[in-house]
Structure formats: structure tokens, C-alpha cells
CSV table of C-alpha atoms in Angstrom, one decimal:
chain,number,residue,atom,x,y,z
A,129,MET,CA,0.0,0.0,0.0
A,130,ARG,CA,1.3,3.4,-0.9
A,131,ALA,CA,1.3,6.4,1.5
A,132,PHE,CA,2.6,9.9,1.0
A,133,TYR,CA,4.3,12.2,3.5
A,134,SER,CA,5.2,15.8,3.9
A,135,GLY,CA,6.3,15.7,7.5
A,136,GLN,CA,9.9,16.4,6.8
A,137,PHE,CA,8.8,20.1,6.5
A,138,VAL,CA,8.6,21.1,10.2
A,139,LEU,CA,7.0,24.4,11.0
A,140,PRO,CA,9.0,26.7,13.3
A,141,LEU,CA,6.3,27.1,16.0
A,142,PRO,CA,6.8,29.0,19.2
A,143,PRO,CA,7.2,27.1,22.5
A,144,GLY,CA,3.9,25.9,23.9
A,145,HIS,CA,2.1,26.0,20.6
A,146,ARG,CA,-0.9,23.6,20.8
A,147,PHE,CA,-0.4,22.1,17.3
A,148,PRO,CA,1.3,18.7,17.7
A,149,MET,CA,3.8,18.9,14.9
A,150,GLY,CA,5.8,16.0,16.2
A,151,ARG,CA,3.0,13.5,15.5
A,152,TYR,CA,4.0,13.2,11.9
A,153,ALA,CA,7.5,11.9,12.5
A,154,LEU,CA,6.1,9.5,15.1
A,155,LEU,CA,3.5,8.2,12.7
A,156,ARG,CA,6.2,7.6,10.1
A,157,GLN,CA,8.4,5.8,12.7
A,158,GLY,CA,5.4,3.7,13.8
A,159,LEU,CA,4.6,2.6,10.3
A,160,GLU,CA,8.2,1.6,9.7
A,161,ARG,CA,8.1,-0.6,12.8
A,162,GLN,CA,4.6,-2.0,12.7
A,163,LEU,CA,3.5,-1.9,9.0
A,164,PRO,CA,6.7,-2.2,7.0
A,165,ALA,CA,4.7,-3.3,4.0
A,166,VAL,CA,3.3,0.2,3.6
A,167,ARG,CA,5.5,2.0,1.1
A,168,MET,CA,6.1,5.6,1.9
A,169,PHE,CA,6.8,8.3,-0.7
A,170,GLU,CA,7.7,12.0,-0.4
A,171,ALA,CA,4.7,14.0,-1.6
A,172,PRO,CA,5.2,16.4,-4.6
A,173,ARG,CA,4.3,20.1,-4.3
A,174,ALA,CA,0.9,21.1,-5.5
A,175,SER,CA,1.3,23.6,-8.3
A,176,ASP,CA,-0.3,27.0,-8.6
A,177,GLY,CA,-2.5,25.6,-11.3
A,178,GLU,CA,-3.6,22.7,-9.2
A,179,LEU,CA,-4.4,24.9,-6.2
A,180,ALA,CA,-6.3,27.3,-8.5
A,181,LEU,CA,-8.9,24.5,-9.2
A,182,VAL,CA,-10.2,25.5,-5.7
A,183,HIS,CA,-8.4,28.6,-4.4
A,184,THR,CA,-8.4,32.1,-5.6
A,185,PRO,CA,-5.2,33.4,-7.3
A,186,GLN,CA,-5.0,36.2,-4.7
A,187,TRP,CA,-5.0,33.7,-1.8
A,188,ILE,CA,-2.4,31.4,-3.5
A,189,ALA,CA,-0.1,34.4,-4.2
A,190,SER,CA,-0.4,36.0,-0.8
A,191,ILE,CA,0.4,32.8,1.0
A,192,SER,CA,3.2,32.0,-1.4
A,193,ASP,CA,5.0,35.3,-1.2
A,194,GLY,CA,4.3,36.1,2.5
A,195,SER,CA,2.1,39.2,1.8
A,196,VAL,CA,-0.9,37.5,3.5
A,197,SER,CA,-2.3,39.7,6.3
A,198,ALA,CA,-1.5,39.1,10.0
A,199,ALA,CA,-5.2,38.7,10.6
A,200,ALA,CA,-5.5,35.9,8.1
A,201,MET,CA,-2.5,34.2,9.6
A,202,ARG,CA,-4.1,34.5,13.1
A,203,GLU,CA,-7.2,32.8,11.7
A,204,ILE,CA,-5.0,29.9,10.5
A,205,GLY,CA,-3.1,29.7,13.8
A,206,PHE,CA,0.5,29.5,12.4
A,207,PRO,CA,3.1,32.1,11.9
A,208,TRP,CA,4.0,32.5,8.2
A,209,SER,CA,7.2,30.8,7.1
A,210,GLU,CA,8.6,29.3,3.9
A,211,ALA,CA,8.4,25.9,5.6
A,212,MET,CA,4.6,26.5,6.1
A,213,VAL,CA,4.1,27.2,2.4
A,214,GLU,CA,6.1,24.2,1.3
A,215,ARG,CA,4.4,21.9,3.8
A,216,SER,CA,0.9,23.1,2.8
A,217,ARG,CA,1.7,22.6,-0.9
A,218,ARG,CA,3.1,19.1,-0.3
A,219,SER,CA,0.3,18.0,2.1
A,220,THR,CA,-2.1,18.9,-0.8
A,221,GLY,CA,0.2,17.0,-3.2
A,222,ALA,CA,0.0,14.0,-0.9
A,223,THR,CA,-3.7,13.8,-1.1
A,224,ILE,CA,-3.6,14.2,-4.9
A,225,GLU,CA,-1.1,11.3,-5.1
A,226,ALA,CA,-3.1,9.2,-2.7
A,227,CYS,CA,-6.2,9.6,-4.9
A,228,ARG,CA,-4.2,8.6,-8.0
A,229,ALA,CA,-2.9,5.6,-6.1
A,230,ALA,CA,-6.4,4.6,-4.9
A,231,PHE,CA,-7.6,4.4,-8.5
A,232,ALA,CA,-4.7,2.0,-9.3
A,233,ASP,CA,-4.7,0.0,-6.0
A,234,GLY,CA,-8.0,0.5,-4.3
A,235,VAL,CA,-6.7,2.3,-1.1
A,236,SER,CA,-4.0,4.8,-0.4
A,237,GLY,CA,-3.3,7.4,2.2
A,238,ASN,CA,-1.8,10.8,3.1
A,239,MET,CA,0.1,10.7,6.3
A,240,ALA,CA,-1.0,14.3,7.0
A,241,GLY,CA,-3.7,16.4,5.2
A,242,GLY,CA,-7.4,16.7,6.0
A,243,THR,CA,-7.1,20.5,6.0
A,244,HIS,CA,-10.9,21.0,5.8
A,245,HIS,CA,-11.2,24.5,7.3
A,246,ALA,CA,-9.6,26.2,4.3
A,247,SER,CA,-12.0,27.7,1.8
A,248,ALA,CA,-11.4,29.3,-1.6
A,249,ASP,CA,-10.1,32.6,-0.3
A,250,LYS,CA,-8.9,32.0,3.2
A,251,GLY,CA,-7.5,29.5,5.7
A,252,GLY,CA,-8.4,28.7,9.3
A,253,GLY,CA,-7.9,26.3,12.1
A,254,PHE,CA,-4.4,25.2,11.1
A,255,CYS,CA,-5.5,24.8,7.5
A,256,VAL,CA,-3.9,26.8,4.6
A,257,PHE,CA,-5.1,25.0,1.4
A,258,ASN,CA,-7.9,22.5,1.3
A,259,ASP,CA,-6.2,19.2,0.2
A,260,ALA,CA,-9.3,17.1,-0.2
A,261,ALA,CA,-11.1,19.8,-2.3
A,262,VAL,CA,-8.1,20.3,-4.6
A,263,ALA,CA,-7.7,16.6,-5.0
A,264,ALA,CA,-11.3,16.1,-5.8
A,265,ARG,CA,-11.3,18.8,-8.5
A,266,LEU,CA,-8.1,17.5,-10.0
A,267,MET,CA,-9.4,13.9,-10.1
A,268,GLN,CA,-12.5,15.1,-11.8
A,269,ALA,CA,-10.5,16.9,-14.4
A,270,GLU,CA,-8.2,13.9,-15.0
A,271,HIS,CA,-11.2,11.6,-15.2
A,272,GLY,CA,-12.9,13.9,-17.6
A,273,ARG,CA,-10.1,13.4,-20.1
A,274,ARG,CA,-10.5,9.6,-20.0
A,275,ALA,CA,-14.2,9.1,-19.7
A,276,ARG,CA,-17.5,10.7,-20.9
A,277,ALA,CA,-19.3,10.5,-17.5
A,278,PRO,CA,-18.2,12.9,-14.9
A,279,LEU,CA,-16.5,11.6,-11.7
A,280,GLN,CA,-18.6,11.9,-8.6
A,281,VAL,CA,-16.6,12.3,-5.4
A,282,ALA,CA,-17.8,11.7,-1.8
A,283,ILE,CA,-15.8,13.5,0.9
A,284,VAL,CA,-16.5,11.6,4.2
A,285,ASP,CA,-15.2,13.9,7.0
A,286,LEU,CA,-15.0,12.2,10.4
A,287,ASP,CA,-12.8,14.8,12.1
A,288,VAL,CA,-14.4,16.0,15.3
A,289,HIS,CA,-14.6,19.5,13.8
A,290,GLN,CA,-17.0,20.3,10.9
A,291,GLY,CA,-15.4,20.6,7.5
A,292,ASN,CA,-16.7,24.1,7.0
A,293,GLY,CA,-14.2,25.0,4.3
A,294,THR,CA,-15.0,21.9,2.2
A,295,ALA,CA,-18.7,22.5,2.6
A,296,ARG,CA,-18.4,26.1,1.5
A,297,ILE,CA,-16.3,25.2,-1.5
A,298,PHE,CA,-18.8,22.6,-2.8
A,299,GLN,CA,-22.1,24.1,-1.9
A,300,GLY,CA,-24.5,23.7,-4.8
A,301,ASP,CA,-22.2,21.3,-6.7
A,302,PRO,CA,-24.0,18.0,-7.4
A,303,SER,CA,-20.8,16.3,-8.4
A,304,VAL,CA,-19.3,16.3,-4.9
A,305,PHE,CA,-21.1,15.0,-1.8
A,306,THR,CA,-19.8,16.5,1.5
A,307,LEU,CA,-20.6,14.5,4.6
A,308,SER,CA,-19.4,15.7,8.0
A,309,ILE,CA,-20.0,14.0,11.4
A,310,HIS,CA,-18.8,16.4,14.1
A,311,GLY,CA,-19.3,17.8,17.5
A,312,GLN,CA,-22.3,20.2,17.6
A,313,LYS,CA,-20.7,22.6,20.1
A,314,ASN,CA,-17.2,22.4,18.8
A,315,PHE,CA,-15.1,24.6,16.5
A,316,PRO,CA,-16.0,26.1,14.0
A,317,PHE,CA,-18.7,27.9,15.8
A,318,ARG,CA,-20.3,29.2,12.6
A,319,LYS,CA,-20.9,26.1,10.6
A,320,GLU,CA,-21.4,25.8,6.8
A,321,ALA,CA,-24.0,23.6,5.2
A,322,SER,CA,-22.6,20.3,4.0
A,323,ASP,CA,-24.7,17.9,1.9
A,324,LEU,CA,-25.1,15.9,5.1
A,325,ASP,CA,-24.2,17.2,8.5
A,326,VAL,CA,-24.5,15.0,11.6
A,327,GLU,CA,-24.0,17.0,14.8
A,328,LEU,CA,-23.2,15.1,18.0
A,329,PRO,CA,-23.4,16.2,21.6
A,330,ASP,CA,-20.5,16.6,23.9
A,331,GLY,CA,-19.6,13.2,25.5
A,332,CYS,CA,-20.9,11.1,22.7
A,333,GLY,CA,-19.4,7.6,23.0
A,334,ASP,CA,-18.8,4.6,20.8
A,335,ALA,CA,-22.3,3.1,20.4
A,336,ASP,CA,-24.0,6.4,19.5
A,337,TYR,CA,-21.2,7.5,17.3
A,338,LEU,CA,-21.1,4.3,15.3
A,339,ALA,CA,-24.8,4.3,14.9
A,340,ALA,CA,-24.5,7.8,13.5
A,341,VAL,CA,-21.8,6.7,11.1
A,342,GLU,CA,-23.9,3.8,9.8
A,343,GLN,CA,-27.0,6.0,9.4
A,344,ALA,CA,-25.0,8.6,7.6
A,345,LEU,CA,-23.3,6.2,5.2
A,346,GLY,CA,-26.7,4.7,4.4
A,347,GLU,CA,-28.0,8.2,3.6
A,348,LEU,CA,-25.0,8.8,1.4
A,349,GLU,CA,-25.7,5.7,-0.5
A,350,ARG,CA,-29.4,6.6,-1.0
A,351,ARG,CA,-28.5,10.1,-2.3
A,352,PHE,CA,-25.2,9.7,-4.2
A,353,THR,CA,-23.2,7.3,-6.3
A,354,PRO,CA,-19.5,8.1,-5.8
A,355,GLY,CA,-16.7,7.0,-8.1
A,356,LEU,CA,-14.1,8.0,-5.4
A,357,VAL,CA,-14.2,8.4,-1.6
A,358,ILE,CA,-11.9,10.8,0.2
A,359,TYR,CA,-12.0,10.0,3.9
A,360,LEU,CA,-10.8,12.4,6.6
A,361,ALA,CA,-10.0,10.0,9.5
A,362,GLY,CA,-9.6,12.5,12.3
A,363,ALA,CA,-8.1,11.1,15.5
A,364,ASP,CA,-9.7,13.9,17.5
A,365,PRO,CA,-13.0,12.1,18.5
A,366,PHE,CA,-10.8,10.2,20.8
A,367,GLU,CA,-11.9,10.3,24.5
A,368,ARG,CA,-8.6,12.0,25.7
A,369,ASP,CA,-8.3,14.5,22.9
A,370,ARG,CA,-7.8,18.0,24.2
A,371,LEU,CA,-10.0,19.6,21.6
A,372,GLY,CA,-12.4,16.8,20.8
A,373,ARG,CA,-15.1,16.7,23.5
A,374,LEU,CA,-16.3,13.3,22.4
A,375,LYS,CA,-15.6,10.0,24.1
A,376,LEU,CA,-14.6,7.4,21.5
A,377,SER,CA,-12.2,4.6,22.6
A,378,PHE,CA,-9.4,3.1,20.5
A,379,ASP,CA,-11.8,0.3,19.7
A,380,GLY,CA,-14.5,2.7,18.7
A,381,LEU,CA,-12.3,4.6,16.4
A,382,GLU,CA,-11.1,1.4,14.7
A,383,ALA,CA,-14.7,0.3,14.3
A,384,ARG,CA,-15.5,3.7,12.7
A,385,ASP,CA,-12.6,3.3,10.2
A,386,ARG,CA,-13.7,-0.2,9.4
A,387,ARG,CA,-17.2,0.9,8.6
A,388,VAL,CA,-15.9,3.6,6.1
A,389,PHE,CA,-13.4,1.3,4.4
A,390,ASP,CA,-16.0,-1.5,4.2
A,391,PHE,CA,-18.5,0.9,2.7
A,392,ALA,CA,-16.1,1.7,-0.1
A,393,TRP,CA,-14.9,-1.9,-0.5
A,394,GLN,CA,-18.3,-3.4,-0.8
A,395,ARG,CA,-19.1,-1.1,-3.7
A,396,ARG,CA,-15.6,-1.3,-5.1
A,397,ILE,CA,-15.1,2.5,-4.8
A,398,PRO,CA,-11.4,3.6,-4.6
A,399,LEU,CA,-10.7,5.3,-1.3
A,400,ALA,CA,-8.0,7.8,-0.4
A,401,PHE,CA,-7.6,8.9,3.2
A,402,ALA,CA,-6.0,11.7,5.2
A,403,MET,CA,-5.2,12.0,8.9
A,404,ALA,CA,-6.9,15.3,9.7
A,405,GLY,CA,-6.9,16.4,13.4
A,406,GLY,CA,-5.6,14.8,16.6
A,407,TYR,CA,-4.6,16.6,19.8
A,408,ALA,CA,-4.4,14.1,22.6
A,409,ALA,CA,-2.4,15.4,25.6
A,410,ASP,CA,-0.2,12.3,25.1
A,411,ILE,CA,0.8,12.6,21.5
A,412,ALA,CA,1.5,8.8,21.4
A,413,GLU,CA,-2.2,8.2,21.8
A,414,THR,CA,-3.0,10.3,18.7
A,415,VAL,CA,-0.4,8.3,16.8
A,416,GLN,CA,-1.9,5.0,18.1
A,417,VAL,CA,-5.3,6.0,16.7
A,418,GLN,CA,-3.6,6.9,13.3
A,419,LEU,CA,-1.7,3.6,13.2
A,420,GLY,CA,-5.0,1.9,13.8
A,421,THR,CA,-6.4,3.6,10.7
A,422,PHE,CA,-3.5,2.5,8.7
A,423,ARG,CA,-3.9,-1.1,9.9
A,424,VAL,CA,-7.5,-1.1,8.8
A,425,ALA,CA,-6.6,0.5,5.5
A,426,PHE,CA,-3.9,-2.1,4.8
A,427,GLU,CA,-6.3,-4.9,5.4
A,428,TYR,CA,-8.7,-3.4,2.8
A,429,TRP,CA,-5.9,-2.7,0.4
A,430,ARG,CA,-5.0,-6.4,0.6
A,431,ARG,CA,-8.6,-7.3,-0.2
A,432,TRP,CA,-8.3,-5.1,-3.3
A,433,GLN,CA,-5.2,-6.9,-4.4
A,434,ASN,CA,-6.6,-10.4,-3.8
A,435,ALA,CA,-9.7,-9.4,-5.9
A,436,ALA,CA,-7.7,-8.1,-8.8
A,437,PRO,CA,-8.0,-10.2,-12.0
């Protein structure tokens, strides 16, 4: 199974910053030890043209040359740096490559990504460019050169925070179905309208969460026929996440992942996944959740290979 990384670009964050930058290196190390059959590749940079499938030229230019306003950077939550620009481009490139690999292999992943708070003309919540949105648009363009029928893409966002940027980008677009299951009272406090939003109360545990996932996937199937699934496998519904406010266990999160991967597998839909958020006080617990996602992904990747003609 192929996975793509951009974690070698470490942002110069001030001491005490709450974003857990170190989790990416720990995830890579964990995969090397526990899942050595996962082949890891450095992600390419998303080009201006690829980013412009979703983002405005003004936003791309201001981020790239550092002319972005201080207020816009405060909304993102990072200080501007060349490393931030490079990492944001490569994180988007990783989801693009994961989608291409999923069409070839059935399943592939981005070891970062899931930057769902970025919209066309601004970022937010540690998100600069919207990797899933850019990848969806580029896959549609590439598919359109090969086939007459347009590619329909489902973005299944199970980060604990609503994918407001993704929802805003694709509002009114029948070719992309946005599904977000998130904490009702959590960030962002002004939500956008996804095609399907499922809002959960603080303290929601495994049983209620998994029931919501099953119901939402059933609704997705009734309303949409995707040719690609992009899955944001946030680790932040975890019970000890500092920003999550839900109460999912390790087993509950693995069961969540299994339901999403099985949904795509049963319908033979290629699936690309990204890590999205994760802010446990013990960073090793976030990485444990992410490694669980990769273990489930690898199992379903093997099913694809065994089913190949």
C-alpha cells in the first residue's frame, strides 16, 4: 500500500504552541516498525494551477510570497514561514497522489492532510489549502479526459470539527457530496451547510457515534453514487483528545474506520484517506489512533489486491 508524507517540513512554531507537529514523524516511525509493507513516498508540491482549481489566485499568491495579512494568519493559527508554504503545498500534493494511487490500487493514504477548514479565499484552524477539495477537483479533471461520464466524489469527513471550508467550496455542486460528522458545540462555531451534517453532543461515546456513522453512510448511498471516496480519518473524536469533547475509545475509532473502508470496498469504490486532526495530551495516543487507521486501510488494500483479475 502506498502512503505519501510531507512531515519532513517542520514548521517553526513558538514554544507551547498547541499544534502537535511532532506526531507526523512519530507516525512515520510507527509505520516503519509496525507496518513495513506500507511503502512511503515523499509528496510532490501542488502547483499554482492545481491549487487554483479551488483557491483564488489572490489567496495562493499572498500565502506563497508572504504578503498575507497578519489577521489571516491568526485565523490559520500558524506564523507565516517558507516551511509552512512548502508543507501546505506538499500536504495537498500528498492527497492528490493518494487519490491517483487509490484508482490504481483501491486504497492509499496521506500521512497528514485533511485541511478542511480552508476555503477558496482564506484558511483557518491550522489549514492553509484544502487538500481534499483540490484533489477532488483534479481527479474530476483527469477523469474527464478519460471518460465521458463525470466523476462523482464523496468526501467523508469524520474529524471532530466540521469541514466548513470543504462544505463552503462545494455548496451547490451536485458532483461532490460532502458528509461531516462532528461535535455540535465544537469549532468552527459558525458552521457551513454540507450535503449531510450530523451534529453530535459533547460526551458522545462509541455506540451512539457508530450508529450515526452507519446511518450517515446509508443516507450517502441513497442520495449519491461516488466513483471516489476521500476519507478524513480524524483522531480527535478520541476520549482523551484535548480539543475533541467526544468519548470514543481506541476500539470505537477502529470500528469507525472499518465501517468507512467497508462501505467503499463493498461497492468497489477507490478510497484515499488523510489524517486530519488529533490533539491528545499524550501525543503517542493520537499516533496510536492513526496507526489503527493504517492497519484497517492495509487490510482493505490487501482485499483489493486479492480481488484483482
